[in-house]
Tab-separated table of C-alpha atoms and ligand atoms in Angstrom:
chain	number	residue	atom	x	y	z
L	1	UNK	CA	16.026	0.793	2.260
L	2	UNK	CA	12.587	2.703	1.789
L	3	UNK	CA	11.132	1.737	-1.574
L	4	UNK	CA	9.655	5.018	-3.662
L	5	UNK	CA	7.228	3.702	-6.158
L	6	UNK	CA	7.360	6.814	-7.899
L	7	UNK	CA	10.748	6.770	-8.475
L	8	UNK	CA	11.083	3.017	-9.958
L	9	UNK	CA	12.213	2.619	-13.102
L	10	UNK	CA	10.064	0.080	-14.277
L	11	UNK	CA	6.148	-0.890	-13.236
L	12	UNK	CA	6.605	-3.552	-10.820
L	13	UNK	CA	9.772	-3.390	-10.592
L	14	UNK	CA	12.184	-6.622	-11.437
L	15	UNK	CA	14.022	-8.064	-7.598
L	16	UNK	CA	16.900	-7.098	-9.520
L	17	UNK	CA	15.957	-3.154	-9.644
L	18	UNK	CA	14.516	-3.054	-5.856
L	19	UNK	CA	17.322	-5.441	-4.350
L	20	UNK	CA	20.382	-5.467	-7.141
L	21	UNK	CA	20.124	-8.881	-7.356
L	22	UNK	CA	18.076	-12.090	-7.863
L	23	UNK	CA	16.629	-14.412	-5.724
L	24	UNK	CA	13.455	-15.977	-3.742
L	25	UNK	CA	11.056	-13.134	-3.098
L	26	UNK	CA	8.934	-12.775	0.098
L	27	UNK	CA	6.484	-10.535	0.692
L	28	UNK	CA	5.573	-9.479	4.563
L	29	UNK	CA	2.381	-7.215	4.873
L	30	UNK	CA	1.948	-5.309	8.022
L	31	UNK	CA	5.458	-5.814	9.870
L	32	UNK	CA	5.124	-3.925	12.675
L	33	UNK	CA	8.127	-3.452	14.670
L	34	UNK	CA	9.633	-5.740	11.629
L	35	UNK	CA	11.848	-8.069	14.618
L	36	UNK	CA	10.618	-10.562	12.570
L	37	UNK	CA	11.068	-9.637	9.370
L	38	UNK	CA	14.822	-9.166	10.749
L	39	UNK	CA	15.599	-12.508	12.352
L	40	UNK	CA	13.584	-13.871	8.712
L	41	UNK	CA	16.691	-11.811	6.701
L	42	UNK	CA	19.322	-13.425	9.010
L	43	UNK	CA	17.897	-17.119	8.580
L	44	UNK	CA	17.312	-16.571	5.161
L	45	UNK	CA	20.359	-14.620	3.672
L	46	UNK	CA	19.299	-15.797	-0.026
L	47	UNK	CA	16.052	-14.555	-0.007
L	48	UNK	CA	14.762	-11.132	-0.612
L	49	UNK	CA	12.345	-9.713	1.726
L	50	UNK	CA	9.794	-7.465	0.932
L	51	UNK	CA	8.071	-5.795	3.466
L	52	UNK	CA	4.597	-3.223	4.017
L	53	UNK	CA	3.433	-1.465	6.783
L	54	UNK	CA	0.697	1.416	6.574
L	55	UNK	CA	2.308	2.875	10.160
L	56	UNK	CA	5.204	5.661	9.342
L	57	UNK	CA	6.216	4.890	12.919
L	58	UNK	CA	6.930	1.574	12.417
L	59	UNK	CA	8.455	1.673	9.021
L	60	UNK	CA	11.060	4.447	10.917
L	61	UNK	CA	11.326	1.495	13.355
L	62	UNK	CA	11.836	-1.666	11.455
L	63	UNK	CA	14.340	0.318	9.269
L	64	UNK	CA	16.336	1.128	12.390
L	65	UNK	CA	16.657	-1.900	13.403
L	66	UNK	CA	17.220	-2.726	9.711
L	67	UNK	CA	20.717	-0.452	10.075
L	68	UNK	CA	21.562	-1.189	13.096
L	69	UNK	CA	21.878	-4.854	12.181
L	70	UNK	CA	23.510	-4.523	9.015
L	71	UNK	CA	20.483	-6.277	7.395
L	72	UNK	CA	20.709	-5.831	3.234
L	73	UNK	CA	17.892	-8.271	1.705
L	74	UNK	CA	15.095	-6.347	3.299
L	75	UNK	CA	13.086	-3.551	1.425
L	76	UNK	CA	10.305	-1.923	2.996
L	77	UNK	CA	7.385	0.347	1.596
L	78	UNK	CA	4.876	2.398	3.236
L	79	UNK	CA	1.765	1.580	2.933
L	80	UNK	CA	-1.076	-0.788	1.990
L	81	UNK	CA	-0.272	-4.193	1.508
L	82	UNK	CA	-2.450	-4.937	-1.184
L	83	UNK	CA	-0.807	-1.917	-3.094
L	84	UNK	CA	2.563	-3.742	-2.470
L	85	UNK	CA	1.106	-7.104	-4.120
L	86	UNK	CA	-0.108	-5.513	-6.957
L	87	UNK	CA	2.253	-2.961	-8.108
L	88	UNK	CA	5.950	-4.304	-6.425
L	89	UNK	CA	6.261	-7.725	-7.176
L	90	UNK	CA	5.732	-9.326	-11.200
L	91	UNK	CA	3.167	-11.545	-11.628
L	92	UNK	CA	4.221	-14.958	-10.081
L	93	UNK	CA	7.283	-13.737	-9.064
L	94	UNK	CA	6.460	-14.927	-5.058
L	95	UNK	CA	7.496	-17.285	-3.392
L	96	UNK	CA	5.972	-16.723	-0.111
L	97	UNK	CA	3.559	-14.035	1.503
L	98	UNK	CA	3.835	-13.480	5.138
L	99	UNK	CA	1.745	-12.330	7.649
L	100	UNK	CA	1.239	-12.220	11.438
L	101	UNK	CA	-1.346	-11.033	13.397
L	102	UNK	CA	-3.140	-9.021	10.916
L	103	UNK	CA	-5.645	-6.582	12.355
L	104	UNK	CA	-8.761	-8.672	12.755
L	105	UNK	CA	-11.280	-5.965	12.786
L	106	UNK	CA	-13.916	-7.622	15.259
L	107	UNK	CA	-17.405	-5.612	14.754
L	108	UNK	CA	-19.266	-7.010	11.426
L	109	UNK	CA	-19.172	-3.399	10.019
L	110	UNK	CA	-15.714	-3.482	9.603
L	111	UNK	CA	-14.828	-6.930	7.851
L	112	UNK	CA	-15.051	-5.184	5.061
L	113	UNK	CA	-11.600	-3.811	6.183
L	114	UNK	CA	-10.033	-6.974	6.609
L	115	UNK	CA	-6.532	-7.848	4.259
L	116	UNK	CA	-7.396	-11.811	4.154
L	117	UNK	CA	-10.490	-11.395	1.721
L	118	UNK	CA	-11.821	-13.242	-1.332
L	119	UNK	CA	-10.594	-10.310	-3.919
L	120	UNK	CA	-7.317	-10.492	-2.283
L	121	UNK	CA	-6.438	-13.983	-2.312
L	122	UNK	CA	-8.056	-13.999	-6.079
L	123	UNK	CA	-5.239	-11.289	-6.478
L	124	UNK	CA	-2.239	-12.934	-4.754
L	125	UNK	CA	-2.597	-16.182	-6.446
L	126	UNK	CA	-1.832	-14.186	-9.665
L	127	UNK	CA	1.298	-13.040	-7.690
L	128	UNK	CA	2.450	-16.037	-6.175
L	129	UNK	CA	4.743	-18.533	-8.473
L	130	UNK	CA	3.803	-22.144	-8.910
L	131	UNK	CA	3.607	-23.736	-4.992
L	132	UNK	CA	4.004	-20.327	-3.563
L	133	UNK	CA	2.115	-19.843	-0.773
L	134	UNK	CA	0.577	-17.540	2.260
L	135	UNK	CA	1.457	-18.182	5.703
L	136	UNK	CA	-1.115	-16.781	8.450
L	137	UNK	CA	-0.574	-16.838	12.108
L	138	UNK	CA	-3.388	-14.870	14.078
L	139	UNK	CA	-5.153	-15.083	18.096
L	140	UNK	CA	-8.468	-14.069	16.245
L	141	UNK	CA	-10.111	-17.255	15.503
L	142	UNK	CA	-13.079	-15.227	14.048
L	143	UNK	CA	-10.593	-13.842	12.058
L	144	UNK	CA	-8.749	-17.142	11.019
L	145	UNK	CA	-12.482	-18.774	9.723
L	146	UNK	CA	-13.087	-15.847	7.984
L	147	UNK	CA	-9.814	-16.287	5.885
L	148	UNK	CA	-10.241	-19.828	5.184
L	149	UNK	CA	-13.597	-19.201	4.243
L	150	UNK	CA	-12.632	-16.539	2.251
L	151	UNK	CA	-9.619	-18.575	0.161
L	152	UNK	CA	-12.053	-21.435	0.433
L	153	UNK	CA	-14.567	-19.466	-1.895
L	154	UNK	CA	-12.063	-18.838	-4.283
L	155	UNK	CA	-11.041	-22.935	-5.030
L	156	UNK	CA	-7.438	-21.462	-5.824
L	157	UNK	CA	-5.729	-22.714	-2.426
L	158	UNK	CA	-4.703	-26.279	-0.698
L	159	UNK	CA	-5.455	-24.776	3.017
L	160	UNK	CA	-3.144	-26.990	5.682
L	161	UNK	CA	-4.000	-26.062	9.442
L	162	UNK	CA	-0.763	-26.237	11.366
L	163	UNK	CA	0.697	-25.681	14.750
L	164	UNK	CA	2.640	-22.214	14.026
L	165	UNK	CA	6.190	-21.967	13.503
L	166	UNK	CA	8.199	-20.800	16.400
L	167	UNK	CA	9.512	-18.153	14.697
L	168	UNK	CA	6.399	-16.639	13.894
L	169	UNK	CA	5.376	-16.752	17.590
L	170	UNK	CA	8.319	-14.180	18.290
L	171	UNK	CA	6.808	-11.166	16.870
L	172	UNK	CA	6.008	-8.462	19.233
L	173	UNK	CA	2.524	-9.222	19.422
L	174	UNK	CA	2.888	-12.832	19.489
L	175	UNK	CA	4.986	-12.110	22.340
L	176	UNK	CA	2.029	-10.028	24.282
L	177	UNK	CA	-0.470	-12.244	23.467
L	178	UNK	CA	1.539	-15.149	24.733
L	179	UNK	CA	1.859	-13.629	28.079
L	180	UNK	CA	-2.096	-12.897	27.782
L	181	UNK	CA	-2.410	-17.035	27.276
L	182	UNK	CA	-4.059	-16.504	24.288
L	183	UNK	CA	-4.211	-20.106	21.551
L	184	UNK	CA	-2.927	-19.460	18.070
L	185	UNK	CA	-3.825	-20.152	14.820
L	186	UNK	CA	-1.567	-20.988	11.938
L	187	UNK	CA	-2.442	-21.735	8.216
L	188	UNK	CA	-0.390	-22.322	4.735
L	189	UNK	CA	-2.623	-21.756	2.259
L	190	UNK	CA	-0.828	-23.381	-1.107
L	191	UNK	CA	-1.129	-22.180	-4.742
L	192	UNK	CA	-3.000	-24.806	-6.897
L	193	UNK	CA	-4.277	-22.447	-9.697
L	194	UNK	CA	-4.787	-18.975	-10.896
L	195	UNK	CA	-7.071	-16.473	-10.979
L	196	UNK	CA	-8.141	-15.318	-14.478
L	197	UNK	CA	-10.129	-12.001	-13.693
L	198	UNK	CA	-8.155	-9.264	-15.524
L	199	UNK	CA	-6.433	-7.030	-12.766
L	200	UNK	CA	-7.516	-3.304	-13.824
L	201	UNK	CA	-3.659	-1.505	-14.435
L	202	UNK	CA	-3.184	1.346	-12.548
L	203	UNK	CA	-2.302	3.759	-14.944
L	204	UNK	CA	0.212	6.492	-14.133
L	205	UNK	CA	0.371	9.764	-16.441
L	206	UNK	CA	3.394	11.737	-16.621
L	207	UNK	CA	1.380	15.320	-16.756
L	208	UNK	CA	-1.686	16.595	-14.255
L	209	UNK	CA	-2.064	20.414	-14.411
L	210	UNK	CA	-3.637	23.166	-16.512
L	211	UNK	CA	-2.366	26.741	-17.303
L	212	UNK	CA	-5.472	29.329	-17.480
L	213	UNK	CA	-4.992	32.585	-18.581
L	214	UNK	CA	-5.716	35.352	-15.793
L	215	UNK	CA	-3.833	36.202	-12.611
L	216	UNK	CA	-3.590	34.620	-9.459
L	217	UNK	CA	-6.682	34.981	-7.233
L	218	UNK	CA	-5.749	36.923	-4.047
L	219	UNK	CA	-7.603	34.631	-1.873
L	220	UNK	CA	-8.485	30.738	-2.508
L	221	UNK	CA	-10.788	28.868	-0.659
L	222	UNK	CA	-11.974	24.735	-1.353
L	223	UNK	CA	-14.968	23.490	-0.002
L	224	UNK	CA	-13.996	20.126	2.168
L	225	UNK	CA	-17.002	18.280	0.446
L	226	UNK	CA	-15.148	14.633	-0.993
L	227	UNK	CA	-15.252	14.755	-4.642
L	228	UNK	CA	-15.589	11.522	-5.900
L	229	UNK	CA	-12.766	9.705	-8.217
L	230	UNK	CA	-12.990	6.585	-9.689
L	231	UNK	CA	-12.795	4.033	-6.702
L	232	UNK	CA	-12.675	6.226	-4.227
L	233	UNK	CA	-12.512	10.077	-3.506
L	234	UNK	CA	-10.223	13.219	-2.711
L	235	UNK	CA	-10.624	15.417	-0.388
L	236	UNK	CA	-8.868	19.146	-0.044
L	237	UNK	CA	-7.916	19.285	3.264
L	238	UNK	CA	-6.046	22.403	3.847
L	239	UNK	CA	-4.835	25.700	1.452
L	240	UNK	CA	-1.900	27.444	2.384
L	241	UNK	CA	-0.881	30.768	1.119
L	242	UNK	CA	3.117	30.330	0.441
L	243	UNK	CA	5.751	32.682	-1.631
L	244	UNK	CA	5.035	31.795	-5.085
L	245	UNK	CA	1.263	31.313	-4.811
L	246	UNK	CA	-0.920	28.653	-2.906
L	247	UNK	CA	-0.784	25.138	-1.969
L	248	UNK	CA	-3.334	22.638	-1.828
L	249	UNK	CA	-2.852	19.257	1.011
L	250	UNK	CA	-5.189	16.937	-0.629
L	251	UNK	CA	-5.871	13.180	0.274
L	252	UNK	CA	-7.067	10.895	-2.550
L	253	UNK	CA	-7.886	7.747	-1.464
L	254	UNK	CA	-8.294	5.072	-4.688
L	255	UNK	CA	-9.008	1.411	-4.478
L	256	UNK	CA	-5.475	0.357	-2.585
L	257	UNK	CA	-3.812	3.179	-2.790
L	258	UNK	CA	-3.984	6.514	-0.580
L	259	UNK	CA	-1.706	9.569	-1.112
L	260	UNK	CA	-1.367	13.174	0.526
L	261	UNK	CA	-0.276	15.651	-2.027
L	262	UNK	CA	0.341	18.859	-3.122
L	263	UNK	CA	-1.407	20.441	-5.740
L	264	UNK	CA	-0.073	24.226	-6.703
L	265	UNK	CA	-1.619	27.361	-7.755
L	266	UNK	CA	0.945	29.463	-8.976
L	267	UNK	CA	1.943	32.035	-11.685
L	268	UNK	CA	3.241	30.784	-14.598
L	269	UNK	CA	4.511	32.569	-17.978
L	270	UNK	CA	1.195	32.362	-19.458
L	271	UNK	CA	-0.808	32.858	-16.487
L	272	UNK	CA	-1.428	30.753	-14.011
L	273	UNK	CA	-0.557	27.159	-13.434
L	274	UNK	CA	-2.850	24.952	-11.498
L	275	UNK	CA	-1.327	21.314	-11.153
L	276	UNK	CA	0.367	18.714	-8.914
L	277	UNK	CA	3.903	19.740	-6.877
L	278	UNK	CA	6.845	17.723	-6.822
L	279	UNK	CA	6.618	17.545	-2.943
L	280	UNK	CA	6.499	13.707	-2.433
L	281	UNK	CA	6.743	12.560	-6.143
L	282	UNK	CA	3.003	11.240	-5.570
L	283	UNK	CA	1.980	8.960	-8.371
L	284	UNK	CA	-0.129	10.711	-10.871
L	285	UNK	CA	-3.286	8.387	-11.226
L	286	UNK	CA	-6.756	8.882	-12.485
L	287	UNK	CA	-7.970	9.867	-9.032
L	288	UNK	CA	-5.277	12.795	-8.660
L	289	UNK	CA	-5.937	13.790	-12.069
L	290	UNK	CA	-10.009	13.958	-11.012
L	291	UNK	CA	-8.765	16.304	-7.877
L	292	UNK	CA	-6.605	18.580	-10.265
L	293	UNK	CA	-9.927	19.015	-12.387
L	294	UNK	CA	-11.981	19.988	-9.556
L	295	UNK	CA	-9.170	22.329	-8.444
L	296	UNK	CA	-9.487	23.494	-12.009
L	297	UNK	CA	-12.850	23.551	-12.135
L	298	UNK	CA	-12.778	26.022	-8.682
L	299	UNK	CA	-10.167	28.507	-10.786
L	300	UNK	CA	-12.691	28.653	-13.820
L	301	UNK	CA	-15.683	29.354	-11.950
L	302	UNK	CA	-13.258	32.058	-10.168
L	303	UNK	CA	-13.006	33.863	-13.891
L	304	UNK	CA	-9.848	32.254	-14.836
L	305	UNK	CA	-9.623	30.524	-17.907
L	306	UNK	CA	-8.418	27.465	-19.349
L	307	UNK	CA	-6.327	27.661	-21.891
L	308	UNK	CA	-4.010	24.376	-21.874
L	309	UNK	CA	-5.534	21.394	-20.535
L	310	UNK	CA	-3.478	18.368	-19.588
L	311	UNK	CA	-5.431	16.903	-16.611
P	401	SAM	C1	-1.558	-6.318	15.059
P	401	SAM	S1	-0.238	-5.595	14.242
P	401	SAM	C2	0.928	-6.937	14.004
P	401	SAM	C3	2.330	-6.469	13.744
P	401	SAM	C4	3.378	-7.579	13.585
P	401	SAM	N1	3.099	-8.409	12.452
P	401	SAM	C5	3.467	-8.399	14.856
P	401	SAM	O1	3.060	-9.556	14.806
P	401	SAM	O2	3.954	-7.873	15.850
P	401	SAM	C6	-0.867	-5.374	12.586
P	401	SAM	C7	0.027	-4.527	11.725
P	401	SAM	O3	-0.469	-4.500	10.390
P	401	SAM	C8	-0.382	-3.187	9.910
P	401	SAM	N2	-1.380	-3.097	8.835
P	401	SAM	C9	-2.721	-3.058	8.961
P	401	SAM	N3	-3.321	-3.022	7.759
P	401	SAM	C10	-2.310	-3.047	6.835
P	401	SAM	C11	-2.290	-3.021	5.413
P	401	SAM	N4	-3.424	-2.957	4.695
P	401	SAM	N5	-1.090	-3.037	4.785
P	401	SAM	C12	0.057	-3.073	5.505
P	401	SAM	N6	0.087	-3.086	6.854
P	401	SAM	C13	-1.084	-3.090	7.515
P	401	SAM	C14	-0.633	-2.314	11.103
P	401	SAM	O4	-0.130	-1.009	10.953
P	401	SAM	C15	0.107	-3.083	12.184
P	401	SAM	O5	1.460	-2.706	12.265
C-alpha cells in the first residue's frame, strides 16, 4: 500500500493507522527494487515495514512485487527519506532503520547531498526507541567514514563494524557489485542517547488561496525566476490555459520535502479565485503558501484586487 501523507488522519501517524495494527516498526530509506524489503516482510511477519524511495519507478516496482507476493506488513511512501523519519513514524517509535547502498555522492560538492549526515542522525536518534538502531551496508568506503564520522560527531551512537548480514548482500545492487568484486562495509550504529535540539514542526494549514475582485485575465504569464520560501524555494514551471481558467505546475522544494502542484486561477462567485487545486492533495506548508502569494502578488500587479486573503 502507497502511504498519502496528506490524507492521514493524524500527524505522524500511529502503526496502528498506517498498518491496522501494532507491532515492531522498521524503517527502510531508499529501497530500490524493494527485493529486500520483501524477503525482510517474509522473515519478519511481526514486524511492520516502512519503506521510502524518491524513484516513482521503483516505488511502482517494489509495490508489484509487493502484490504479487501477497506481502501485507509493508507500506511504502514516495519520497525523501528524511521526510519519512520525521513526519511517519512517532518519536521513538523505531525499532530499526535500514539502509543499503545509499547513494554515496563521490565529488566533495555533493556530500552535502548525502542521507548519513550529522543533522540526520541528530534527527533519527529522536526517532529511534531505546536500543533502536541503524543498519548501513555500502561498497563506498569514502562513504562509510563519512557516516561514522558523521554519527561519531554527534556522541549519540555505540558504532559496531561488522561483516554484513547475508541478507543485506542480496539486494539488487549488492548483487552487481558482488559480481564487480567489490568489499563491503557494514555498520550498526546503536542508540545510547537523544538528541535535544527542538525539531522545527512542519506546519500544515487547511486554507492557501485568495479571492480578488476583477475578472479573469485573458492571458497569464509567470516569470521562471525561483522565489524563495522559507528553506528552500518554488518555482512556476509551466501555465496551462484549461476550461475553467488556468493552471499553474509549480515545484516547491522545502527543507525535506519537495512537491509538484497545482495552483488555480479561476472564476469564482466573487471574482476570481487564485489558490492551490486538489490535484494531488499536496500538503499545504509555509513554502506553498509563499508560492500562492507570489501567484497573488502576479494577479494584483495585473489590476486585480484582493479582497479575501487566506494565504
Ligand atoms: C544505489 S540505490 C540502492 C537501492 C537498494 N537499496 C539496493 O541495495 O539495491 C539507492 C537508492 O536510494 C534512493 N534514494 C536516494 N536518495 C534517497 C532519499 N533521500 N530518500 C529515499 N530514497 C533515496 C534512490 O532512488 C535509489 O533507489
Amino acid at each position: 500500500m502507497l502511504v498519502r501523507p496528506a490524507l492521514l488522519p493524524s500527524w505522524p501517524p500511529s502503526p496502528e493507522e498506517l498498518f491496522g495494527r501494532e507491532g515492531p516498526l522498521v524503517l527502510e530509506i531508499g529501497f530500490g527494487d524493494g527485493r529486500f524489503t520483501a524477503e525482510l516482510a517474509k522473515a519478519h511477519p511481526d514486524w511492520l515495514i516502512l519503506g521510502a524511495e524518491v524513484s516513482a519507478a521503483s516505488v511502482h516496482r517494489a509495490l508489484r512485487r509487493l502484490r504479487r507476493e501477497g506481502i501485507g506488513n509493508v507500506r511504502l511512501y514516495l519520497g525523501e527519506g528524511p521526510f519519512a523519519l520525521r513526519n511517519l513514524v512517532p518519536d521513538r517509535g523505531l525499532r530499526r532503520v535500514i539502509v543499503n547502498f545509499p547513494d554515496p555522492w563521490p565529488k566533495k560538492r555533493h556530500q552535502e547531498r548525502r542521507l548519513l549526515q550529522e543533522s540526520f542522525f541528530r534527527r533519527l536518534s529522536r526517532k529511534l526507541a531505546e536500543g533502536g538502531d541503524l543498519l548501513l551496508t555500502t561498497d563506498h568506503e569514502a562513504y562509510f567514514r563519512f557516516a561514522l564520522e558523521e554519527a561519531g560527531r554527534t556522541g549519540l551512537f555505540r558504532v559496531a563494524v561488522a561483516p554484513p548480514p547475508e541478507a543485506h548482500l542480496r539486494t539488487k545492487y549488492a548483487l552487481k557489485w558482488k559480481e564487480a568484486g567489490r568489499a563491503f562495509f557494514h555498520a550498526v550504529f546503536t542508540k545510547v542517547a537523544e538528541d535535544e535540539t527542538p525539531w522545527p514542526p512542519l506546519r500544515r494549514y487547511e486554507m492557501a488561496h485568495a479571492l480578488l475582485e476583477g475578472s479573469l485575465p485573458e492571458a497569464l504569464s509567470l516569470e521562471k525566476t525561483p522565489v524563495p520560501v522559507a528553506g528552500g524555494v518554488a518555482v512556476f514551471l509551466e501555465v496551462v490555459r484549461g476550461e475553467r481558467g488556468f493552471y499553474v505546475l509549480t515545484h516547491v522544494e522545502e527543507e525535506d520535502l519537495t512537491q509538484d502542484l497545482l495552483l488555480e486561477v479561476r472564476p469564482s462567485a466573487r471574482g476570481v479565485y487564485a489558490g492551490v487545486g486538489r490535484f494531488g492533495s499536496p500538503l499545504i506548508t509555509e513554502g506553498v503558501k509563499e508560492a500562492v502569494r507570489a501567484l497573488v502578488a502576479r494577479l494584483a500587479s495585473m489590476g486585480l484586487r484582493v479582497v479575501q486573503d487566506h494565504t
